[in-house]
PDB file of C-alpha atoms in Angstrom:
ATOM      1  CA  UNK A  24       0.063  -0.099   0.085  1.00  0.00           C
ATOM      2  CA  UNK A  25       1.443   3.395  -0.919  1.00  0.00           C
ATOM      3  CA  UNK A  26       2.062   5.972   1.350  1.00  0.00           C
ATOM      4  CA  UNK A  27      -0.748   8.344   0.088  1.00  0.00           C
ATOM      5  CA  UNK A  28      -3.176   5.300   0.385  1.00  0.00           C
ATOM      6  CA  UNK A  29      -2.055   4.795   3.918  1.00  0.00           C
ATOM      7  CA  UNK A  30      -2.583   8.446   4.931  1.00  0.00           C
ATOM      8  CA  UNK A  31      -6.021   8.456   3.165  1.00  0.00           C
ATOM      9  CA  UNK A  32      -6.901   5.331   5.300  1.00  0.00           C
ATOM     10  CA  UNK A  33      -5.765   6.948   8.666  1.00  0.00           C
ATOM     11  CA  UNK A  34      -7.897  10.055   7.683  1.00  0.00           C
ATOM     12  CA  UNK A  35     -10.853   7.951   7.129  1.00  0.00           C
ATOM     13  CA  UNK A  36     -10.524   6.061  10.227  1.00  0.00           C
ATOM     14  CA  UNK A  37      -9.853   9.337  12.455  1.00  0.00           C
ATOM     15  CA  UNK A  38     -12.859  10.680  10.442  1.00  0.00           C
ATOM     16  CA  UNK A  39     -15.013   7.716  11.137  1.00  0.00           C
ATOM     17  CA  UNK A  40     -14.331   7.899  14.819  1.00  0.00           C
ATOM     18  CA  UNK A  41     -14.911  11.501  15.152  1.00  0.00           C
ATOM     19  CA  UNK A  42     -18.198  10.968  13.256  1.00  0.00           C
ATOM     20  CA  UNK A  43     -19.126   8.307  15.635  1.00  0.00           C
ATOM     21  CA  UNK A  44     -18.149  10.123  18.768  1.00  0.00           C
ATOM     22  CA  UNK A  45     -20.251  13.152  17.818  1.00  0.00           C
ATOM     23  CA  UNK A  46     -23.366  10.796  16.936  1.00  0.00           C
ATOM     24  CA  UNK A  47     -22.614   8.958  20.338  1.00  0.00           C
ATOM     25  CA  UNK A  48     -22.487  12.326  22.259  1.00  0.00           C
ATOM     26  CA  UNK A  49     -25.659  13.879  20.683  1.00  0.00           C
ATOM     27  CA  UNK A  50     -27.449  10.504  21.315  1.00  0.00           C
ATOM     28  CA  UNK A  51     -26.104  10.371  24.833  1.00  0.00           C
ATOM     29  CA  UNK A  52     -27.137  13.962  25.336  1.00  0.00           C
ATOM     30  CA  UNK A  53     -30.836  13.338  24.034  1.00  0.00           C
ATOM     31  CA  UNK A  54     -31.006   9.907  25.744  1.00  0.00           C
ATOM     32  CA  UNK A  55     -33.172  10.912  29.017  1.00  0.00           C
ATOM     33  CA  UNK A  56     -36.654  10.505  28.247  1.00  0.00           C
ATOM     34  CA  UNK A  57     -39.872  11.985  30.280  1.00  0.00           C
ATOM     35  CA  UNK A  58     -42.794   9.816  29.706  1.00  0.00           C
ATOM     36  CA  UNK A  59     -46.515   9.576  31.131  1.00  0.00           C
ATOM     37  CA  UNK A  60     -46.684  12.985  32.166  1.00  0.00           C
ATOM     38  CA  UNK A  61     -49.809  13.353  34.087  1.00  0.00           C
ATOM     39  CA  UNK A  62     -51.245  16.172  36.465  1.00  0.00           C
ATOM     40  CA  UNK A  63     -53.149  15.872  39.549  1.00  0.00           C
ATOM     41  CA  UNK A  64     -54.889  18.545  41.536  1.00  0.00           C
ATOM     42  CA  UNK A  65     -54.514  18.102  45.382  1.00  0.00           C
ATOM     43  CA  UNK A  66     -56.125  21.138  46.804  1.00  0.00           C
ATOM     44  CA  UNK A  67     -57.696  24.358  46.000  1.00  0.00           C
ATOM     45  CA  UNK A  68     -58.090  27.582  48.190  1.00  0.00           C
ATOM     46  CA  UNK A  69     -59.263  31.007  47.497  1.00  0.00           C
ATOM     47  CA  UNK A  70     -55.798  32.249  45.918  1.00  0.00           C
ATOM     48  CA  UNK A  71     -54.064  29.159  44.944  1.00  0.00           C
ATOM     49  CA  UNK A  72     -54.268  25.502  43.279  1.00  0.00           C
ATOM     50  CA  UNK A  73     -51.941  23.172  44.471  1.00  0.00           C
ATOM     51  CA  UNK A  74     -51.220  20.174  41.976  1.00  0.00           C
ATOM     52  CA  UNK A  75     -48.794  17.502  41.409  1.00  0.00           C
ATOM     53  CA  UNK A  76     -47.143  16.511  38.134  1.00  0.00           C
ATOM     54  CA  UNK A  77     -46.275  12.812  37.641  1.00  0.00           C
ATOM     55  CA  UNK A  78     -43.709  11.537  34.924  1.00  0.00           C
ATOM     56  CA  UNK A  79     -41.462   8.527  34.529  1.00  0.00           C
ATOM     57  CA  UNK A  80     -37.640   9.134  33.903  1.00  0.00           C
ATOM     58  CA  UNK A  81     -36.157   6.018  31.946  1.00  0.00           C
ATOM     59  CA  UNK A  82     -32.253   5.296  32.609  1.00  0.00           C
ATOM     60  CA  UNK A  83     -31.209   4.094  29.184  1.00  0.00           C
ATOM     61  CA  UNK A  84     -27.426   3.752  30.377  1.00  0.00           C
ATOM     62  CA  UNK A  85     -25.725   0.909  31.754  1.00  0.00           C
ATOM     63  CA  UNK A  86     -24.547   3.343  34.894  1.00  0.00           C
ATOM     64  CA  UNK A  87     -26.466   5.418  37.135  1.00  0.00           C
ATOM     65  CA  UNK A  88     -26.868   9.071  36.744  1.00  0.00           C
ATOM     66  CA  UNK A  89     -27.918  12.192  38.854  1.00  0.00           C
ATOM     67  CA  UNK A  90     -31.010  14.182  38.375  1.00  0.00           C
ATOM     68  CA  UNK A  91     -30.093  17.631  39.332  1.00  0.00           C
ATOM     69  CA  UNK A  92     -33.300  19.953  38.649  1.00  0.00           C
ATOM     70  CA  UNK A  93     -36.217  20.650  36.689  1.00  0.00           C
ATOM     71  CA  UNK A  94     -37.610  24.123  35.466  1.00  0.00           C
ATOM     72  CA  UNK A  95     -41.209  23.997  34.357  1.00  0.00           C
ATOM     73  CA  UNK A  96     -43.259  26.474  32.554  1.00  0.00           C
ATOM     74  CA  UNK A  97     -46.982  26.558  32.044  1.00  0.00           C
ATOM     75  CA  UNK A  98     -49.357  29.105  29.879  1.00  0.00           C
ATOM     76  CA  UNK A  99     -52.795  29.041  29.190  1.00  0.00           C
ATOM     77  CA  UNK A 100     -54.293  30.239  25.836  1.00  0.00           C
ATOM     78  CA  UNK A 101     -50.951  31.831  24.918  1.00  0.00           C
ATOM     79  CA  UNK A 102     -50.474  33.765  28.329  1.00  0.00           C
ATOM     80  CA  UNK A 103     -47.734  32.191  30.704  1.00  0.00           C
ATOM     81  CA  UNK A 104     -49.036  31.578  34.118  1.00  0.00           C
ATOM     82  CA  UNK A 105     -46.162  29.887  35.824  1.00  0.00           C
ATOM     83  CA  UNK A 106     -42.248  29.913  35.593  1.00  0.00           C
ATOM     84  CA  UNK A 107     -40.714  28.001  38.470  1.00  0.00           C
ATOM     85  CA  UNK A 108     -38.007  25.321  39.483  1.00  0.00           C
ATOM     86  CA  UNK A 109     -37.570  22.422  41.612  1.00  0.00           C
ATOM     87  CA  UNK A 110     -34.061  21.061  42.897  1.00  0.00           C
ATOM     88  CA  UNK A 111     -33.984  17.195  42.556  1.00  0.00           C
ATOM     89  CA  UNK A 112     -30.545  15.891  43.118  1.00  0.00           C
ATOM     90  CA  UNK A 113     -31.968  12.332  42.801  1.00  0.00           C
ATOM     91  CA  UNK A 114     -29.927   9.421  41.597  1.00  0.00           C
ATOM     92  CA  UNK A 115     -31.467   7.476  38.650  1.00  0.00           C
ATOM     93  CA  UNK A 116     -30.861   3.791  38.671  1.00  0.00           C
ATOM     94  CA  UNK A 117     -33.491   2.370  36.735  1.00  0.00           C
ATOM     95  CA  UNK A 118     -37.168   4.011  35.575  1.00  0.00           C
ATOM     96  CA  UNK A 119     -38.078   6.344  38.107  1.00  0.00           C
ATOM     97  CA  UNK A 120     -41.405   7.946  38.977  1.00  0.00           C
ATOM     98  CA  UNK A 121     -41.147  11.776  39.599  1.00  0.00           C
ATOM     99  CA  UNK A 122     -43.489  13.969  41.792  1.00  0.00           C
ATOM    100  CA  UNK A 123     -43.189  17.587  41.327  1.00  0.00           C
ATOM    101  CA  UNK A 124     -45.414  19.981  43.221  1.00  0.00           C
ATOM    102  CA  UNK A 125     -46.823  22.926  41.516  1.00  0.00           C
ATOM    103  CA  UNK A 126     -48.815  25.744  42.527  1.00  0.00           C
ATOM    104  CA  UNK A 127     -50.688  28.132  40.573  1.00  0.00           C
ATOM    105  CA  UNK A 128     -52.240  31.272  41.202  1.00  0.00           C
ATOM    106  CA  UNK A 129     -56.097  30.236  41.325  1.00  0.00           C
ATOM    107  CA  UNK A 130     -57.045  33.865  40.470  1.00  0.00           C
ATOM    108  CA  UNK A 131     -54.841  34.376  37.281  1.00  0.00           C
ATOM    109  CA  UNK A 132     -56.115  31.045  36.171  1.00  0.00           C
ATOM    110  CA  UNK A 133     -59.789  31.681  36.304  1.00  0.00           C
ATOM    111  CA  UNK A 134     -59.346  35.052  35.045  1.00  0.00           C
ATOM    112  CA  UNK A 135     -57.527  33.865  31.760  1.00  0.00           C
ATOM    113  CA  UNK A 136     -60.422  31.344  31.385  1.00  0.00           C
ATOM    114  CA  UNK A 137     -62.920  34.072  31.421  1.00  0.00           C
ATOM    115  CA  UNK A 138     -61.000  35.731  28.644  1.00  0.00           C
ATOM    116  CA  UNK A 139     -61.141  32.283  26.661  1.00  0.00           C
ATOM    117  CA  UNK A 140     -64.862  32.360  25.957  1.00  0.00           C
ATOM    118  CA  UNK A 141     -65.703  31.453  29.725  1.00  0.00           C
ATOM    119  CA  UNK A 142     -65.166  27.687  29.517  1.00  0.00           C
ATOM    120  CA  UNK A 143     -64.852  25.236  32.041  1.00  0.00           C
ATOM    121  CA  UNK A 144     -61.470  23.704  30.977  1.00  0.00           C
ATOM    122  CA  UNK A 145     -58.819  24.619  28.479  1.00  0.00           C
ATOM    123  CA  UNK A 146     -55.453  23.483  26.926  1.00  0.00           C
ATOM    124  CA  UNK A 147     -52.632  24.017  29.375  1.00  0.00           C
ATOM    125  CA  UNK A 148     -49.133  24.028  27.674  1.00  0.00           C
ATOM    126  CA  UNK A 149     -46.294  22.711  29.763  1.00  0.00           C
ATOM    127  CA  UNK A 150     -42.742  22.907  29.031  1.00  0.00           C
ATOM    128  CA  UNK A 151     -39.994  20.904  31.202  1.00  0.00           C
ATOM    129  CA  UNK A 152     -36.216  21.426  31.066  1.00  0.00           C
ATOM    130  CA  UNK A 153     -34.319  18.499  33.100  1.00  0.00           C
ATOM    131  CA  UNK A 154     -30.722  19.081  34.278  1.00  0.00           C
ATOM    132  CA  UNK A 155     -28.898  15.835  34.797  1.00  0.00           C
ATOM    133  CA  UNK A 156     -25.002  14.996  35.248  1.00  0.00           C
ATOM    134  CA  UNK A 157     -23.262  12.076  33.137  1.00  0.00           C
ATOM    135  CA  UNK A 158     -19.647  10.920  33.950  1.00  0.00           C
ATOM    136  CA  UNK A 159     -16.962  12.688  31.911  1.00  0.00           C
ATOM    137  CA  UNK A 160     -19.520  14.666  29.923  1.00  0.00           C
ATOM    138  CA  UNK A 161     -20.872  16.703  32.942  1.00  0.00           C
ATOM    139  CA  UNK A 162     -24.141  18.437  33.108  1.00  0.00           C
ATOM    140  CA  UNK A 163     -26.702  17.986  30.366  1.00  0.00           C
ATOM    141  CA  UNK A 164     -30.320  19.074  29.766  1.00  0.00           C
ATOM    142  CA  UNK A 165     -33.184  17.895  28.064  1.00  0.00           C
ATOM    143  CA  UNK A 166     -36.490  19.436  27.241  1.00  0.00           C
ATOM    144  CA  UNK A 167     -40.070  18.228  26.753  1.00  0.00           C
ATOM    145  CA  UNK A 168     -43.269  20.107  25.640  1.00  0.00           C
ATOM    146  CA  UNK A 169     -46.600  18.677  26.717  1.00  0.00           C
ATOM    147  CA  UNK A 170     -50.199  19.701  26.589  1.00  0.00           C
ATOM    148  CA  UNK A 171     -52.863  18.685  28.585  1.00  0.00           C
ATOM    149  CA  UNK A 172     -56.760  19.573  29.298  1.00  0.00           C
ATOM    150  CA  UNK A 173     -56.813  20.770  32.640  1.00  0.00           C
ATOM    151  CA  UNK A 174     -60.160  21.316  34.408  1.00  0.00           C
ATOM    152  CA  UNK A 175     -60.248  24.731  36.342  1.00  0.00           C
ATOM    153  CA  UNK A 176     -64.084  24.662  37.964  1.00  0.00           C
ATOM    154  CA  UNK A 177     -65.331  27.796  39.891  1.00  0.00           C
ATOM    155  CA  UNK A 178     -64.647  27.564  43.593  1.00  0.00           C
ATOM    156  CA  UNK A 179     -67.630  26.782  45.651  1.00  0.00           C
ATOM    157  CA  UNK A 180     -68.055  29.749  48.088  1.00  0.00           C
ATOM    158  CA  UNK A 181     -68.557  28.677  52.063  1.00  0.00           C
ATOM    159  CA  UNK A 182     -69.635  31.536  54.053  1.00  0.00           C
ATOM    160  CA  UNK A 183     -70.571  31.637  57.773  1.00  0.00           C
ATOM    161  CA  UNK A 184     -73.834  33.514  58.138  1.00  0.00           C
ATOM    162  CA  UNK A 185     -74.037  33.822  61.871  1.00  0.00           C
ATOM    163  CA  UNK A 186     -73.517  32.075  65.207  1.00  0.00           C
ATOM    164  CA  UNK A 187     -76.620  31.948  67.529  1.00  0.00           C
ATOM    165  CA  UNK A 188     -76.057  31.604  71.205  1.00  0.00           C
ATOM    166  CA  UNK A 189     -78.901  29.193  72.177  1.00  0.00           C
ATOM    167  CA  UNK A 190     -77.775  28.743  75.841  1.00  0.00           C
ATOM    168  CA  UNK A 191     -74.965  30.515  78.012  1.00  0.00           C
ATOM    169  CA  UNK A 192     -74.399  28.730  81.268  1.00  0.00           C
ATOM    170  CA  UNK A 193     -71.606  28.423  83.716  1.00  0.00           C
ATOM    171  CA  UNK A 194     -70.403  25.133  82.377  1.00  0.00           C
ATOM    172  CA  UNK A 195     -71.312  25.271  79.012  1.00  0.00           C
ATOM    173  CA  UNK A 196     -72.198  27.508  75.992  1.00  0.00           C
ATOM    174  CA  UNK A 197     -74.412  25.903  73.110  1.00  0.00           C
ATOM    175  CA  UNK A 198     -74.204  27.427  69.941  1.00  0.00           C
ATOM    176  CA  UNK A 199     -75.687  27.220  66.523  1.00  0.00           C
ATOM    177  CA  UNK A 200     -73.139  27.828  63.419  1.00  0.00           C
ATOM    178  CA  UNK A 201     -75.434  28.697  60.368  1.00  0.00           C
ATOM    179  CA  UNK A 202     -73.416  28.197  56.892  1.00  0.00           C
ATOM    180  CA  UNK A 203     -74.101  28.699  53.245  1.00  0.00           C
ATOM    181  CA  UNK A 204     -72.702  26.891  50.438  1.00  0.00           C
ATOM    182  CA  UNK A 205     -72.989  28.031  46.977  1.00  0.00           C
ATOM    183  CA  UNK A 206     -72.303  26.312  43.910  1.00  0.00           C
ATOM    184  CA  UNK A 207     -71.391  28.406  41.010  1.00  0.00           C
ATOM    185  CA  UNK A 208     -70.776  25.529  38.552  1.00  0.00           C
ATOM    186  CA  UNK A 209     -73.069  24.091  35.563  1.00  0.00           C
ATOM    187  CA  UNK A 210     -72.486  20.640  37.446  1.00  0.00           C
ATOM    188  CA  UNK A 211     -73.677  19.258  40.784  1.00  0.00           C
ATOM    189  CA  UNK A 212     -71.465  19.585  43.546  1.00  0.00           C
ATOM    190  CA  UNK A 213     -70.900  17.318  46.839  1.00  0.00           C
ATOM    191  CA  UNK A 214     -69.016  18.345  49.937  1.00  0.00           C
ATOM    192  CA  UNK A 215     -67.959  15.752  52.264  1.00  0.00           C
ATOM    193  CA  UNK A 216     -66.056  15.668  55.457  1.00  0.00           C
ATOM    194  CA  UNK A 217     -66.441  19.006  56.238  1.00  0.00           C
ATOM    195  CA  UNK A 218     -64.116  20.321  59.053  1.00  0.00           C
ATOM    196  CA  UNK A 219     -63.720  23.766  60.404  1.00  0.00           C
ATOM    197  CA  UNK A 220     -62.282  25.816  63.352  1.00  0.00           C
ATOM    198  CA  UNK A 221     -64.233  28.798  64.733  1.00  0.00           C
ATOM    199  CA  UNK A 222     -62.170  31.523  66.500  1.00  0.00           C
ATOM    200  CA  UNK A 223     -62.968  34.155  69.058  1.00  0.00           C
ATOM    201  CA  UNK A 224     -60.818  37.159  68.767  1.00  0.00           C
ATOM    202  CA  UNK A 225     -57.483  35.391  69.176  1.00  0.00           C
ATOM    203  CA  UNK A 226     -58.555  32.549  70.981  1.00  0.00           C
ATOM    204  CA  UNK A 227     -60.045  29.042  69.486  1.00  0.00           C
ATOM    205  CA  UNK A 228     -63.540  28.703  70.097  1.00  0.00           C
ATOM    206  CA  UNK A 229     -64.199  25.179  68.845  1.00  0.00           C
ATOM    207  CA  UNK A 230     -63.198  22.588  66.229  1.00  0.00           C
ATOM    208  CA  UNK A 231     -66.241  21.397  64.458  1.00  0.00           C
ATOM    209  CA  UNK A 232     -67.327  18.789  61.850  1.00  0.00           C
ATOM    210  CA  UNK A 233     -70.135  18.099  59.325  1.00  0.00           C
ATOM    211  CA  UNK A 234     -69.292  14.544  57.920  1.00  0.00           C
ATOM    212  CA  UNK A 235     -72.482  13.758  56.197  1.00  0.00           C
ATOM    213  CA  UNK A 236     -72.338  14.551  52.299  1.00  0.00           C
ATOM    214  CA  UNK A 237     -73.918  17.867  51.231  1.00  0.00           C
ATOM    215  CA  UNK A 238     -75.437  17.931  47.705  1.00  0.00           C
ATOM    216  CA  UNK A 239     -75.719  21.222  46.055  1.00  0.00           C
ATOM    217  CA  UNK A 240     -77.363  21.660  42.477  1.00  0.00           C
ATOM    218  CA  UNK A 241     -75.903  23.682  39.733  1.00  0.00           C
ATOM    219  CA  UNK A 242     -76.060  27.290  40.415  1.00  0.00           C
ATOM    220  CA  UNK A 243     -77.897  26.782  43.763  1.00  0.00           C
ATOM    221  CA  UNK A 244     -77.190  27.439  47.526  1.00  0.00           C
ATOM    222  CA  UNK A 245     -77.644  25.201  50.369  1.00  0.00           C
ATOM    223  CA  UNK A 246     -78.105  26.499  54.230  1.00  0.00           C
ATOM    224  CA  UNK A 247     -77.185  24.333  57.172  1.00  0.00           C
ATOM    225  CA  UNK A 248     -76.789  24.571  60.705  1.00  0.00           C
ATOM    226  CA  UNK A 249     -74.360  22.937  62.918  1.00  0.00           C
ATOM    227  CA  UNK A 250     -74.989  22.826  66.790  1.00  0.00           C
ATOM    228  CA  UNK A 251     -71.657  23.146  68.934  1.00  0.00           C
ATOM    229  CA  UNK A 252     -71.110  23.172  72.724  1.00  0.00           C
ATOM    230  CA  UNK A 253     -68.043  25.036  74.208  1.00  0.00           C
ATOM    231  CA  UNK A 254     -66.971  24.948  77.758  1.00  0.00           C
ATOM    232  CA  UNK A 255     -67.295  28.104  79.401  1.00  0.00           C
ATOM    233  CA  UNK A 256     -64.241  28.270  81.175  1.00  0.00           C
ATOM    234  CA  UNK A 257     -62.322  27.836  77.783  1.00  0.00           C
ATOM    235  CA  UNK A 258     -63.274  31.463  76.618  1.00  0.00           C
ATOM    236  CA  UNK A 259     -65.316  33.078  79.717  1.00  0.00           C
ATOM    237  CA  UNK A 260     -62.134  35.289  80.751  1.00  0.00           C
ATOM    238  CA  UNK A 261     -61.563  36.794  77.271  1.00  0.00           C
ATOM    239  CA  UNK A 262     -65.274  36.960  76.645  1.00  0.00           C
ATOM    240  CA  UNK A 263     -66.288  38.754  79.641  1.00  0.00           C
ATOM    241  CA  UNK A 264     -62.995  40.965  79.386  1.00  0.00           C
ATOM    242  CA  UNK A 265     -64.294  42.314  76.082  1.00  0.00           C
ATOM    243  CA  UNK A 266     -67.673  42.623  77.213  1.00  0.00           C
ATOM    244  CA  UNK A 267     -66.750  44.637  80.276  1.00  0.00           C
ATOM    245  CA  UNK A 268     -64.178  46.858  78.166  1.00  0.00           C
ATOM    246  CA  UNK A 269     -67.161  47.443  75.535  1.00  0.00           C
ATOM    247  CA  UNK A 270     -64.952  45.671  72.915  1.00  0.00           C
ATOM    248  CA  UNK A 271     -66.299  43.949  69.849  1.00  0.00           C
ATOM    249  CA  UNK A 272     -66.480  39.914  69.869  1.00  0.00           C
ATOM    250  CA  UNK A 273     -65.402  39.026  66.532  1.00  0.00           C
ATOM    251  CA  UNK A 274     -65.720  35.410  65.244  1.00  0.00           C
ATOM    252  CA  UNK A 275     -63.579  33.848  62.352  1.00  0.00           C
ATOM    253  CA  UNK A 276     -64.090  30.548  60.389  1.00  0.00           C
ATOM    254  CA  UNK A 277     -61.725  28.713  58.636  1.00  0.00           C
ATOM    255  CA  UNK A 278     -61.546  24.755  57.466  1.00  0.00           C
ATOM    256  CA  UNK A 279     -61.518  22.294  54.772  1.00  0.00           C
ATOM    257  CA  UNK A 280     -63.868  19.691  52.966  1.00  0.00           C
ATOM    258  CA  UNK A 281     -63.681  17.078  50.237  1.00  0.00           C
ATOM    259  CA  UNK A 282     -65.203  18.680  47.151  1.00  0.00           C
ATOM    260  CA  UNK A 283     -66.569  16.347  44.050  1.00  0.00           C
ATOM    261  CA  UNK A 284     -68.131  17.808  40.849  1.00  0.00           C
ATOM    262  CA  UNK A 285     -70.082  15.421  38.678  1.00  0.00           C
ATOM    263  CA  UNK A 286     -68.349  14.689  35.437  1.00  0.00           C
ATOM    264  CA  UNK A 287     -65.170  16.356  36.422  1.00  0.00           C
ATOM    265  CA  UNK A 288     -61.997  14.205  35.465  1.00  0.00           C
ATOM    266  CA  UNK A 289     -60.772  14.618  39.062  1.00  0.00           C
ATOM    267  CA  UNK A 290     -62.709  12.233  41.490  1.00  0.00           C
ATOM    268  CA  UNK A 291     -62.035  14.454  44.421  1.00  0.00           C
ATOM    269  CA  UNK A 292     -60.089  17.381  45.722  1.00  0.00           C
ATOM    270  CA  UNK A 293     -59.418  19.130  48.880  1.00  0.00           C
ATOM    271  CA  UNK A 294     -61.058  22.440  49.167  1.00  0.00           C
ATOM    272  CA  UNK A 295     -59.840  25.167  51.745  1.00  0.00           C
ATOM    273  CA  UNK A 296     -61.796  28.025  52.823  1.00  0.00           C
ATOM    274  CA  UNK A 297     -61.857  30.950  55.348  1.00  0.00           C
ATOM    275  CA  UNK A 298     -64.163  33.855  55.970  1.00  0.00           C
ATOM    276  CA  UNK A 299     -63.089  37.158  54.654  1.00  0.00           C
ATOM    277  CA  UNK A 300     -63.002  39.428  57.741  1.00  0.00           C
ATOM    278  CA  UNK A 301     -64.728  38.775  60.842  1.00  0.00           C
ATOM    279  CA  UNK A 302     -68.327  38.314  61.997  1.00  0.00           C
ATOM    280  CA  UNK A 303     -69.622  39.739  65.194  1.00  0.00           C
ATOM    281  CA  UNK A 304     -71.464  38.229  68.093  1.00  0.00           C
TER     282      UNK A 304
END
């Protein structure tokens, strides 16, 4: 073989090795896959929607690697509603299920939905950017765009209408807590496991519960009364101090309930509520 032929052969071998290395690098760089992306709502309050994004991360390598972080963005109808990140620092040995908590501004979501012909649900565009480290290569990133249909029902309203004092004795105080539930949706709603705290000024007055399911027809309201009993000694000092000073007795309520909306894709969701401002005895 001539010298020129040998040179050309070595050039071809080196070019093939370089090309193979480049192909291997880019295949390695894009090897991490995010699959089966789903999102579940966990709770709704007056100002936030807490959700959980679930996904699978495949490990295509014969070695373990470290998943460092994830950045995620979300937009609805072309308007960005979320841009946040989560630190993971999770070693991936095999196919791994990731659960990423995500918090939306509820008022922003509902305001954007109203701009989109007041529909009950819309397409929410998610983008994920994951950082991971590989031996010798170092930090790499991979991205995924994912679109999912997210139901955003209007939030049922829970109101504390009034508290009646039925009996005020030396040992016990008997009260009736009158509440009103409003369903602004076009679908039937059910509230179950209603738990609440009633505060008298700065002191806890009572912890209450209404465990029986409450059905609320579309666009309707349901009023109900919960009788409760409080030991007089637990609030007597503050109550009588306020009375003798002529101060106001303010009552606050906060709590939670399991909410189910008929024909919604989410079976149930935790609804958190509180009274806006105080009521007076």
